[in-house]
Tab-separated table of C-alpha atoms in Angstrom:
chain	number	residue	atom	x	y	z
A	294	UNK	CA	-11.933	-51.941	-1.571
A	295	UNK	CA	-15.001	-54.149	-0.012
A	296	UNK	CA	-14.449	-55.133	3.359
A	297	UNK	CA	-16.869	-57.992	5.069
A	298	UNK	CA	-17.192	-58.017	8.381
A	299	UNK	CA	-17.775	-61.470	9.457
A	300	UNK	CA	-18.942	-61.500	13.314
A	301	UNK	CA	-19.877	-64.424	15.480
A	302	UNK	CA	-18.838	-66.573	18.430
A	303	UNK	CA	-16.588	-68.800	16.708
A	304	UNK	CA	-16.944	-71.079	19.087
A	305	UNK	CA	-14.847	-72.910	17.582
A	306	UNK	CA	-14.089	-71.683	14.320
A	307	UNK	CA	-14.706	-74.101	11.559
A	308	UNK	CA	-14.167	-75.158	8.069
A	309	UNK	CA	-17.577	-73.458	7.291
A	310	UNK	CA	-16.583	-70.203	8.743
A	311	UNK	CA	-13.705	-70.312	6.337
A	312	UNK	CA	-15.440	-71.642	3.195
A	313	UNK	CA	-18.091	-68.906	3.332
A	314	UNK	CA	-15.449	-66.090	3.841
A	315	UNK	CA	-13.349	-67.691	0.769
A	316	UNK	CA	-16.128	-68.175	-1.374
A	317	UNK	CA	-17.480	-64.403	-0.855
A	318	UNK	CA	-13.998	-63.077	-2.258
A	319	UNK	CA	-13.994	-65.938	-4.741
A	320	UNK	CA	-17.250	-64.483	-6.269
A	321	UNK	CA	-16.084	-60.898	-5.952
A	322	UNK	CA	-18.785	-60.234	-3.038
A	323	UNK	CA	-15.732	-58.574	-0.956
A	324	UNK	CA	-12.082	-58.064	-1.184
A	325	UNK	CA	-11.218	-59.008	2.321
A	326	UNK	CA	-12.933	-60.464	5.200
A	327	UNK	CA	-12.336	-59.315	8.871
A	328	UNK	CA	-13.157	-61.867	11.407
A	329	UNK	CA	-14.868	-60.290	14.511
A	330	UNK	CA	-15.346	-62.704	17.810
A	331	UNK	CA	-18.061	-61.399	19.966
A	332	UNK	CA	-16.902	-60.375	23.690
A	333	UNK	CA	-16.861	-62.525	26.901
A	334	UNK	CA	-20.044	-60.658	27.763
A	335	UNK	CA	-21.965	-62.130	24.941
A	336	UNK	CA	-24.985	-64.519	26.632
A	337	UNK	CA	-24.209	-67.954	24.952
A	338	UNK	CA	-23.773	-71.282	26.539
A	339	UNK	CA	-20.536	-72.637	26.994
A	340	UNK	CA	-18.591	-69.406	25.599
A	341	UNK	CA	-14.714	-70.065	25.415
A	342	UNK	CA	-12.679	-67.064	26.541
A	343	UNK	CA	-12.107	-64.544	23.703
A	344	UNK	CA	-8.528	-64.713	23.815
A	345	UNK	CA	-8.866	-68.547	23.031
A	346	UNK	CA	-11.499	-67.795	20.121
A	347	UNK	CA	-9.308	-65.049	18.874
A	348	UNK	CA	-5.840	-67.458	18.953
A	349	UNK	CA	-8.166	-70.186	16.785
A	350	UNK	CA	-9.368	-67.848	14.502
A	351	UNK	CA	-5.737	-66.396	13.493
A	352	UNK	CA	-4.912	-70.186	13.003
A	353	UNK	CA	-7.996	-70.289	10.592
A	354	UNK	CA	-6.955	-67.023	8.745
A	355	UNK	CA	-2.790	-67.720	8.693
A	356	UNK	CA	-2.586	-69.031	5.378
A	357	UNK	CA	-4.969	-66.262	3.557
A	358	UNK	CA	-3.466	-62.740	3.195
A	359	UNK	CA	-7.237	-61.512	2.366
A	360	UNK	CA	-8.442	-62.797	6.100
A	361	UNK	CA	-8.052	-60.911	9.191
A	362	UNK	CA	-8.899	-61.119	13.063
A	363	UNK	CA	-10.302	-58.298	15.018
A	364	UNK	CA	-10.639	-58.290	18.472
A	365	UNK	CA	-12.575	-55.064	18.667
A	366	UNK	CA	-15.348	-56.434	20.346
A	367	UNK	CA	-13.661	-58.786	22.894
A	368	UNK	CA	-11.436	-55.861	24.190
A	369	UNK	CA	-14.862	-53.543	24.270
A	370	UNK	CA	-17.640	-54.384	26.708
A	371	UNK	CA	-21.046	-54.129	25.756
A	372	UNK	CA	-20.499	-52.944	21.858
A	373	UNK	CA	-23.329	-53.529	19.611
A	374	UNK	CA	-23.190	-54.346	15.956
A	375	UNK	CA	-23.825	-50.783	14.730
A	376	UNK	CA	-20.751	-49.446	16.670
A	377	UNK	CA	-18.580	-52.230	15.554
A	378	UNK	CA	-19.681	-51.350	11.907
A	379	UNK	CA	-18.690	-47.634	12.442
A	380	UNK	CA	-15.485	-48.671	13.874
A	381	UNK	CA	-14.279	-50.170	10.855
A	382	UNK	CA	-15.841	-47.551	9.001
A	383	UNK	CA	-13.727	-45.046	10.612
A	384	UNK	CA	-10.658	-47.504	10.159
A	385	UNK	CA	-11.610	-47.693	6.378
A	386	UNK	CA	-13.162	-44.386	5.616
A	387	UNK	CA	-12.463	-44.757	1.704
A	388	UNK	CA	-14.011	-48.403	1.551
A	389	UNK	CA	-17.518	-50.003	1.284
A	390	UNK	CA	-18.324	-52.114	4.727
A	391	UNK	CA	-20.415	-55.383	4.178
A	392	UNK	CA	-21.908	-56.882	7.133
A	393	UNK	CA	-22.011	-60.587	6.761
A	394	UNK	CA	-25.189	-62.045	8.202
A	395	UNK	CA	-26.870	-65.489	8.217
A	396	UNK	CA	-30.465	-65.428	7.013
A	397	UNK	CA	-31.105	-67.084	10.634
A	398	UNK	CA	-30.019	-63.856	12.318
A	399	UNK	CA	-31.862	-61.825	9.553
A	400	UNK	CA	-34.924	-62.878	10.594
A	401	UNK	CA	-34.388	-61.209	14.283
A	402	UNK	CA	-32.571	-58.107	12.870
A	403	UNK	CA	-35.419	-55.635	13.348
A	404	UNK	CA	-35.121	-56.250	16.948
A	405	UNK	CA	-31.330	-55.153	17.127
A	406	UNK	CA	-30.197	-52.174	18.669
A	407	UNK	CA	-30.208	-49.310	15.803
A	408	UNK	CA	-31.066	-51.916	13.325
A	409	UNK	CA	-32.455	-49.164	10.933
A	410	UNK	CA	-29.378	-47.329	11.110
A	411	UNK	CA	-27.352	-50.443	10.469
A	412	UNK	CA	-29.278	-51.239	7.139
A	413	UNK	CA	-29.294	-47.860	5.833
A	414	UNK	CA	-25.511	-47.195	6.352
A	415	UNK	CA	-24.267	-50.397	5.559
A	416	UNK	CA	-24.532	-53.035	3.068
A	417	UNK	CA	-25.865	-56.625	4.416
A	418	UNK	CA	-24.529	-59.572	2.630
A	419	UNK	CA	-26.970	-62.409	3.444
A	420	UNK	CA	-25.413	-66.064	3.636
A	421	UNK	CA	-28.803	-68.416	3.415
A	422	UNK	CA	-29.258	-71.169	6.292
A	423	UNK	CA	-31.618	-74.030	6.202
A	424	UNK	CA	-34.729	-73.254	4.012
A	425	UNK	CA	-35.252	-69.799	5.057
A	426	UNK	CA	-37.423	-67.899	2.657
A	427	UNK	CA	-35.134	-64.430	2.348
A	428	UNK	CA	-37.433	-62.846	0.166
A	429	UNK	CA	-40.255	-62.974	2.537
A	430	UNK	CA	-38.108	-62.303	5.483
A	431	UNK	CA	-36.797	-59.112	3.567
A	432	UNK	CA	-40.307	-57.647	3.267
A	433	UNK	CA	-40.029	-55.833	6.521
A	434	UNK	CA	-36.700	-54.213	5.293
A	435	UNK	CA	-38.004	-53.206	1.919
A	436	UNK	CA	-37.328	-49.316	2.137
A	437	UNK	CA	-33.571	-50.582	2.112
A	438	UNK	CA	-33.735	-53.227	-0.101
A	439	UNK	CA	-30.912	-51.960	-2.213
A	440	UNK	CA	-28.712	-52.672	0.723
A	441	UNK	CA	-29.119	-56.372	1.030
A	442	UNK	CA	-27.439	-58.809	-1.348
A	443	UNK	CA	-27.821	-62.372	-1.087
A	444	UNK	CA	-24.836	-64.275	-1.628
A	445	UNK	CA	-25.583	-67.590	-2.830
A	446	UNK	CA	-22.558	-69.722	-0.782
A	447	UNK	CA	-23.113	-73.515	-0.651
A	448	UNK	CA	-23.443	-74.682	2.802
A	449	UNK	CA	-22.968	-77.756	4.924
A	450	UNK	CA	-24.422	-78.648	8.170
A	451	UNK	CA	-21.305	-78.205	9.952
A	452	UNK	CA	-21.805	-76.353	13.261
A	453	UNK	CA	-19.710	-74.951	16.338
A	454	UNK	CA	-22.617	-76.736	18.399
A	455	UNK	CA	-22.142	-80.053	16.503
A	456	UNK	CA	-18.145	-79.690	17.085
A	457	UNK	CA	-18.227	-79.073	20.801
A	458	UNK	CA	-20.684	-82.045	21.179
A	459	UNK	CA	-18.474	-84.200	19.257
A	460	UNK	CA	-15.165	-83.126	21.159
A	461	UNK	CA	-16.957	-83.704	24.859
A	462	UNK	CA	-17.683	-87.337	23.763
A	463	UNK	CA	-14.284	-87.949	22.172
A	464	UNK	CA	-11.351	-86.221	20.997
A	465	UNK	CA	-11.614	-87.268	17.242
A	466	UNK	CA	-13.069	-84.674	14.940
A	467	UNK	CA	-13.079	-84.952	11.248
A	468	UNK	CA	-10.787	-82.445	9.248
A	469	UNK	CA	-13.485	-81.915	7.055
A	470	UNK	CA	-15.128	-79.895	10.197
A	471	UNK	CA	-12.118	-78.261	11.669
A	472	UNK	CA	-8.647	-77.618	10.442
A	473	UNK	CA	-5.976	-79.736	12.325
A	474	UNK	CA	-4.038	-76.744	13.741
A	475	UNK	CA	-7.396	-75.779	15.541
A	476	UNK	CA	-7.766	-79.147	16.896
A	477	UNK	CA	-4.316	-79.203	18.138
A	478	UNK	CA	-4.568	-76.215	19.740
A	479	UNK	CA	-8.193	-77.327	21.393
A	480	UNK	CA	-6.279	-80.499	22.537
A	481	UNK	CA	-3.164	-78.758	23.952
A	482	UNK	CA	-5.349	-76.165	26.003
A	483	UNK	CA	-7.965	-78.837	27.139
A	484	UNK	CA	-10.665	-77.143	25.494
A	485	UNK	CA	-14.616	-78.295	25.119
A	486	UNK	CA	-13.770	-81.287	27.408
């Protein structure tokens, strides 16, 4: 089985996160996607507690048997990506682990801790963001080019930052951006206000 590890802050999770995961499955890049929200120590502005982000991800995944949510990074402090990938490889020793990575993060991958270990041991599924020139970015990783796969996934301009901005001004967000169940959770818990 091919398992995609989809890391991120998911602050909040939105329809584009769901669409990316579903498209990766529909196009047979992976058979299953595991969402792995970052822990609370991740340095990002206005990051909600991991408990809320996990609860919202569970709502996002509830109708798809090929989606799962892991609290691995949330319950382990100072976990690096290579450790997360090793953890899932130990959970699924007979399966292939794919790391789902936006091309915006691909540009900085060479600065990550043990990045050479990551790209030599795992498959990297690249999701193109904006106008990034992926072949040019991949030049610095050419010794491991066989481990990089570009997934042609149509993206929209939805972002968690944009949704938080809308929520801070009003409580009305289009279901094009975020599911009703997640929006209800946000309202019930007075988040992003």
